[in-house]
Short mmCIF file of C-alpha atoms and ligand atoms in Angstrom, two decimals:
data_model
loop_
_atom_site.label_atom_id
_atom_site.label_comp_id
_atom_site.label_asym_id
_atom_site.label_seq_id
_atom_site.Cartn_x
_atom_site.Cartn_y
_atom_site.Cartn_z
CA MET A 189 7.01 -3.13 -21.70
CA THR A 190 8.77 -3.02 -17.25
CA ARG A 191 5.98 -1.81 -14.85
CA ARG A 192 7.80 0.60 -12.23
CA GLN A 193 6.98 -1.73 -9.22
CA LEU A 194 5.75 0.18 -5.66
CA VAL A 195 7.26 -0.06 -2.03
CA GLY A 196 5.52 1.59 0.37
CA THR A 197 5.31 2.11 4.57
CA SER A 198 2.39 2.23 6.60
CA TRP A 199 3.65 3.58 10.29
CA LYS A 200 0.69 2.49 11.84
CA MET A 201 0.27 4.20 14.92
CA ASN A 202 3.57 5.19 15.42
CA PHE A 203 6.12 8.19 15.48
CA THR A 204 5.82 11.43 17.27
CA THR A 205 6.67 14.41 14.54
CA GLY A 206 10.27 14.98 15.56
CA GLU A 207 10.28 11.31 15.59
CA ALA A 208 8.87 11.26 12.13
CA ARG A 209 10.93 14.69 10.81
CA GLN A 210 14.09 11.75 11.51
CA TYR A 211 13.35 8.85 10.04
CA LEU A 212 12.64 11.02 7.06
CA ARG A 213 16.07 12.95 6.56
CA ALA A 214 18.03 9.16 7.12
CA LEU A 215 15.80 7.50 4.65
CA LEU A 216 16.12 10.20 2.01
CA PRO A 217 19.97 10.24 1.30
CA LEU A 218 20.06 5.89 1.65
CA VAL A 219 17.12 5.46 -0.98
CA ARG A 220 18.71 8.87 -3.13
CA ASP A 221 20.51 5.97 -5.90
CA LEU A 222 16.61 3.54 -6.21
CA HIS A 223 15.59 5.51 -10.13
CA SER A 224 14.25 2.06 -10.30
CA ARG A 225 11.14 2.19 -8.51
CA ASP A 226 8.62 4.36 -6.43
CA LEU A 227 7.92 4.89 -3.29
CA PHE A 228 5.34 5.83 -0.99
CA VAL A 229 4.84 6.67 2.78
CA LEU A 230 2.78 6.73 4.93
CA PRO A 231 2.53 8.16 8.57
CA PRO A 232 -0.22 9.11 11.10
CA PHE A 233 -2.75 12.19 10.13
CA THR A 234 -0.29 14.28 12.96
CA SER A 235 3.08 14.35 11.20
CA LEU A 236 0.94 14.74 7.42
CA TRP A 237 2.18 18.58 7.72
CA VAL A 238 6.30 16.88 8.35
CA ALA A 239 6.05 14.23 5.48
CA ARG A 240 5.46 17.78 2.94
CA GLU A 241 7.90 19.47 4.40
CA GLU A 242 10.69 16.67 4.05
CA LEU A 243 8.94 14.74 0.99
CA ALA A 244 8.04 18.22 -1.01
CA GLY A 245 10.36 17.79 -4.53
CA THR A 246 11.89 14.05 -3.18
CA ALA A 247 10.84 11.05 -5.39
CA ILE A 248 9.17 10.01 -2.19
CA ALA A 249 5.21 10.04 -2.34
CA TRP A 250 3.34 10.90 0.87
CA GLY A 251 0.15 9.44 1.73
CA ALA A 252 -2.79 8.64 5.13
CA GLN A 253 -3.80 5.58 6.56
CA ASP A 254 -7.36 6.11 6.83
CA VAL A 255 -10.05 8.92 5.54
CA HIS A 256 -14.38 9.77 6.24
CA GLU A 257 -16.48 8.83 3.11
CA SER A 258 -17.80 12.72 3.49
CA LEU A 259 -16.37 15.15 2.39
CA SER A 260 -16.59 17.48 5.07
CA GLY A 261 -19.33 18.11 7.98
CA ALA A 262 -19.70 16.66 11.98
CA HIS A 263 -17.81 13.60 12.30
CA THR A 264 -15.73 13.77 15.72
CA GLY A 265 -12.21 13.02 15.19
CA ASP A 266 -12.14 12.50 11.22
CA ILE A 267 -10.33 13.14 8.70
CA SER A 268 -11.04 14.22 4.89
CA ALA A 269 -10.31 13.39 1.61
CA PRO A 270 -9.97 17.20 1.27
CA MET A 271 -7.28 18.22 3.94
CA LEU A 272 -5.48 14.49 3.09
CA VAL A 273 -5.31 16.58 -0.37
CA ASP A 274 -4.49 19.56 1.05
CA LEU A 275 -1.48 18.42 2.62
CA GLY A 276 0.27 17.11 -0.85
CA CYS A 277 -1.25 13.36 0.29
CA ARG A 278 -0.91 11.71 -3.67
CA TYR A 279 -2.12 8.09 -1.69
CA VAL A 280 -4.81 7.08 0.94
CA GLU A 281 -4.72 3.72 2.72
CA VAL A 282 -8.82 2.13 2.97
CA GLY A 283 -9.84 -1.03 4.25
CA HIS A 284 -6.89 -2.41 6.68
CA SER A 285 -7.26 -5.04 8.36
CA GLU A 286 -6.99 -3.27 11.88
CA ARG A 287 -9.92 -0.64 11.09
CA ARG A 288 -11.94 -4.13 10.18
CA ARG A 289 -10.55 -4.83 13.44
CA ASP A 290 -10.73 -1.73 15.28
CA HIS A 291 -13.46 0.44 13.98
CA GLY A 292 -15.84 -2.71 12.61
CA GLU A 293 -15.05 -1.18 8.67
CA ARG A 294 -17.31 -3.41 6.37
CA ASP A 295 -17.33 -3.62 2.76
CA PRO A 296 -20.69 -1.20 2.01
CA HIS A 297 -18.52 1.23 4.09
CA ILE A 298 -15.21 1.11 2.99
CA ALA A 299 -16.07 1.22 -0.96
CA LEU A 300 -17.92 4.75 -0.29
CA LYS A 301 -14.40 5.47 1.54
CA VAL A 302 -12.88 4.95 -1.82
CA ALA A 303 -15.49 6.16 -4.66
CA THR A 304 -14.84 10.00 -2.47
CA ALA A 305 -11.23 9.51 -2.52
CA ILE A 306 -10.67 9.08 -6.18
CA GLY A 307 -13.23 11.05 -6.87
CA CYS A 308 -11.38 13.66 -4.79
CA GLY A 309 -7.90 12.66 -6.74
CA LEU A 310 -6.67 10.71 -3.99
CA GLU A 311 -4.99 6.65 -5.54
CA VAL A 312 -6.43 4.55 -3.05
CA ILE A 313 -4.09 1.86 -1.56
CA LEU A 314 -6.88 -1.26 -1.51
CA CYS A 315 -6.36 -3.59 0.63
CA VAL A 316 -7.77 -6.97 0.84
CA GLY A 317 -7.06 -10.43 2.17
CA GLU A 318 -8.58 -13.20 3.71
CA SER A 319 -8.91 -13.56 7.90
CA CYS A 320 -7.27 -16.39 8.69
CA PRO A 321 -5.04 -19.15 6.35
CA MET A 322 -7.19 -21.03 4.01
CA PRO A 323 -6.60 -22.60 0.83
CA THR A 324 -5.68 -20.92 -2.20
CA PRO A 325 -8.68 -21.74 -4.57
CA MET A 326 -10.61 -20.32 -0.90
CA ALA A 327 -8.50 -17.36 -0.64
CA ARG A 328 -8.50 -16.66 -3.60
CA SER A 329 -12.51 -16.64 -3.96
CA MET A 330 -12.80 -14.53 -0.24
CA VAL A 331 -10.07 -11.58 -2.02
CA LEU A 332 -12.27 -11.58 -5.59
CA ARG A 333 -15.56 -11.34 -3.34
CA HIS A 334 -14.64 -8.07 -1.76
CA LEU A 335 -12.92 -6.89 -5.07
CA GLY A 336 -16.42 -7.01 -6.43
CA ALA A 337 -18.20 -5.11 -2.97
CA ILE A 338 -15.38 -2.24 -2.75
CA LEU A 339 -15.16 -2.07 -7.05
CA GLY A 340 -17.88 -3.30 -7.98
CA GLY A 341 -19.33 -0.21 -9.31
CA ARG A 342 -16.51 1.88 -10.22
CA LYS A 343 -15.35 2.71 -13.90
CA PRO A 344 -11.97 1.04 -15.92
CA GLN A 345 -10.16 4.69 -15.15
CA ASP A 346 -11.29 4.87 -11.55
CA LEU A 347 -9.76 1.17 -11.45
CA ASP A 348 -6.92 2.98 -12.38
CA ARG A 349 -6.56 5.05 -9.25
CA VAL A 350 -6.54 2.28 -7.27
CA VAL A 351 -3.46 0.44 -6.09
CA VAL A 352 -4.31 -3.18 -5.11
CA ALA A 353 -3.05 -4.46 -1.81
CA TYR A 354 -2.61 -7.61 -1.09
CA GLU A 355 -3.13 -7.83 2.92
CA PRO A 356 -3.95 -11.78 4.53
CA ALA A 357 -4.99 -10.82 8.22
CA TRP A 358 -3.33 -13.26 9.27
CA ALA A 359 0.23 -12.87 7.78
CA ILE A 360 0.56 -9.29 9.68
CA GLY A 361 2.22 -8.64 12.24
CA ALA A 362 4.27 -9.63 15.17
CA GLY A 363 4.62 -13.44 15.25
CA ALA A 364 2.78 -14.05 11.73
CA ARG A 365 4.68 -14.74 8.99
CA PRO A 366 4.40 -13.77 4.82
CA ALA A 367 2.01 -15.87 3.82
CA ALA A 368 3.73 -18.29 0.68
CA VAL A 369 5.69 -17.13 -2.71
CA ASP A 370 3.19 -19.64 -4.71
CA HIS A 371 -0.03 -17.82 -2.71
CA VAL A 372 0.97 -14.59 -3.20
CA SER A 373 0.89 -14.41 -6.80
CA ALA A 374 -2.24 -17.13 -7.86
CA ILE A 375 -4.02 -14.36 -5.98
CA HIS A 376 -2.26 -11.32 -7.75
CA LEU A 377 -2.79 -12.53 -10.99
CA ALA A 378 -6.34 -13.04 -10.18
CA VAL A 379 -6.54 -9.99 -8.73
CA ARG A 380 -4.92 -8.84 -11.88
CA ASN A 381 -7.17 -10.22 -13.85
CA TRP A 382 -10.38 -8.61 -12.19
CA LEU A 383 -8.73 -5.30 -12.50
CA GLY A 384 -8.34 -6.05 -16.87
CA GLY A 385 -11.25 -7.21 -16.68
CA ARG A 386 -12.88 -4.65 -15.87
CA GLY A 387 -11.53 -2.62 -17.53
CA SER A 388 -8.70 -1.21 -16.18
CA SER A 389 -5.23 -0.14 -17.76
CA ASP A 390 -2.68 -0.64 -15.44
CA PRO A 391 -4.03 -2.89 -12.86
CA ARG A 392 -1.20 -2.98 -9.81
CA VAL A 393 -1.18 -5.64 -7.28
CA ILE A 394 1.19 -5.46 -4.08
CA TYR A 395 1.88 -7.76 -1.32
CA GLY A 396 1.94 -6.95 2.76
CA GLY A 397 2.63 -8.77 5.62
CA SER A 398 5.56 -9.58 7.25
CA VAL A 399 7.63 -8.37 4.10
CA GLY A 400 11.25 -8.05 5.39
CA PRO A 401 13.96 -7.69 4.37
CA GLU A 402 14.12 -12.26 4.07
CA SER A 403 11.41 -12.30 2.27
CA CYS A 404 11.48 -8.59 0.06
CA ALA A 405 13.76 -10.17 -2.95
CA ASP A 406 11.71 -13.12 -3.51
CA LEU A 407 8.32 -11.89 -3.23
CA LEU A 408 9.29 -8.89 -5.46
CA VAL A 409 10.31 -12.32 -8.48
CA GLN A 410 7.01 -13.47 -8.12
CA PRO A 411 4.24 -13.16 -11.06
CA GLY A 412 1.14 -10.81 -10.65
CA VAL A 413 4.06 -8.56 -7.49
CA ASP A 414 3.78 -5.23 -8.20
CA GLY A 415 5.41 -4.42 -4.89
CA LEU A 416 5.74 -4.58 -1.23
CA PHE A 417 3.55 -2.43 1.04
CA VAL A 418 5.60 -2.85 4.65
CA GLY A 419 4.61 -2.98 8.75
CA ARG A 420 7.04 -3.68 10.57
CA ALA A 421 10.00 -4.39 8.83
CA ALA A 422 10.20 -0.70 7.51
CA LEU A 423 10.07 1.42 11.26
CA ASP A 424 13.56 1.48 10.81
CA PRO A 425 14.21 3.49 7.11
CA GLY A 426 17.62 1.82 6.93
CA GLU A 427 15.50 -1.76 6.75
CA PHE A 428 12.86 0.51 4.56
CA ALA A 429 16.05 1.31 2.54
CA ARG A 430 17.56 -2.49 2.34
CA ILE A 431 13.63 -4.13 1.59
CA ALA A 432 13.23 -1.17 -0.94
CA HIS A 433 16.63 -2.19 -3.43
CA ALA A 434 16.66 -5.30 -2.66
CA GLY A 435 17.75 -7.14 -6.30
CA VAL A 436 18.45 -3.91 -7.58
CA GLU A 437 21.94 -2.58 -8.42
CA PRO A 438 24.17 -0.39 -7.62
CA THR A 439 22.77 1.42 -11.47
CA GLY A 440 19.32 1.79 -8.84
CA GLN A 441 17.70 -0.79 -11.83
CA PRO A 442 16.63 -3.76 -11.22
CA ALA A 443 19.67 -7.19 -11.23
CA ALA A 444 16.55 -8.55 -14.15
CA ALA A 445 13.28 -8.09 -15.52
CA SER A 446 11.69 -9.75 -13.39
CA GLN A 447 8.18 -12.59 -15.36
CA SER A 448 6.83 -10.02 -12.41
CA VAL A 449 6.59 -6.88 -13.91
CA ALA A 450 6.31 -7.54 -17.57
CA THR A 451 2.72 -5.89 -18.00
P1 PGA B 913 3.02 -6.08 9.26
O1 PGA B 913 2.35 -5.25 8.12
O2 PGA B 913 4.59 -5.94 7.89
O3 PGA B 913 3.98 -5.35 10.23
O4 PGA B 913 2.87 -7.30 9.29
C1 PGA B 913 1.85 -5.30 7.31
C2 PGA B 913 0.81 -4.76 7.22
O5 PGA B 913 -0.63 -4.65 7.53
O6 PGA B 913 0.32 -3.78 5.68
#
């Protein structure tokens, strides 16, 4: 059985509502022929309604970049999971290193957000990764430690609602480079193993960190890589479409069934 790969982007703090609409209108025709991969877009909260208007009825899912752990209440400026569900979100991203850096989020807090999001029926894109470059075995232990702290208490069926995004913080953002493919593959296989060992029937692990048109094809064929999570490069809809098509024949099917997607 081959797994469908998942390719998504977070726009982070970019695009007004008008720009969001323009982006999505440019993207849709560029990916209409892509039948073999699933795509998602995570706009800022302010443009989720635009995503719903433009993407409802298409194959592209949308979601948010963060969520509060409470369902409602006195939390000025925050957004709850029911609000995201109301806007048609399928996904919510939790635990990005920029949230750790800018908002001091730590594993226990992230674990609460994951529990709330799953409880409300959302699928979670859970970002984990080492903060600075280090040898693969050390990075693997660090990532598995984070997973234990965040997902340790979750039931197997909850784990099937989580997509782990392996995102080494040092590989993210301007001036950075993606992690080496063998490093990425080793971490992904360890994460899949960890999830499988806790009863997940569908472990999904995508890679994020300076993914671009040059690196995407190589990453997508690595064992254990179930997709990509793209930042800067996907701020251009044409580039996002190119990345989403990497290694795919004009028929819309992957050029060759790769080991990486075999379950
Ligand atoms: P980048 O961001 O592609 O701009 O490095 C990746 C991410 O934060 O997921």
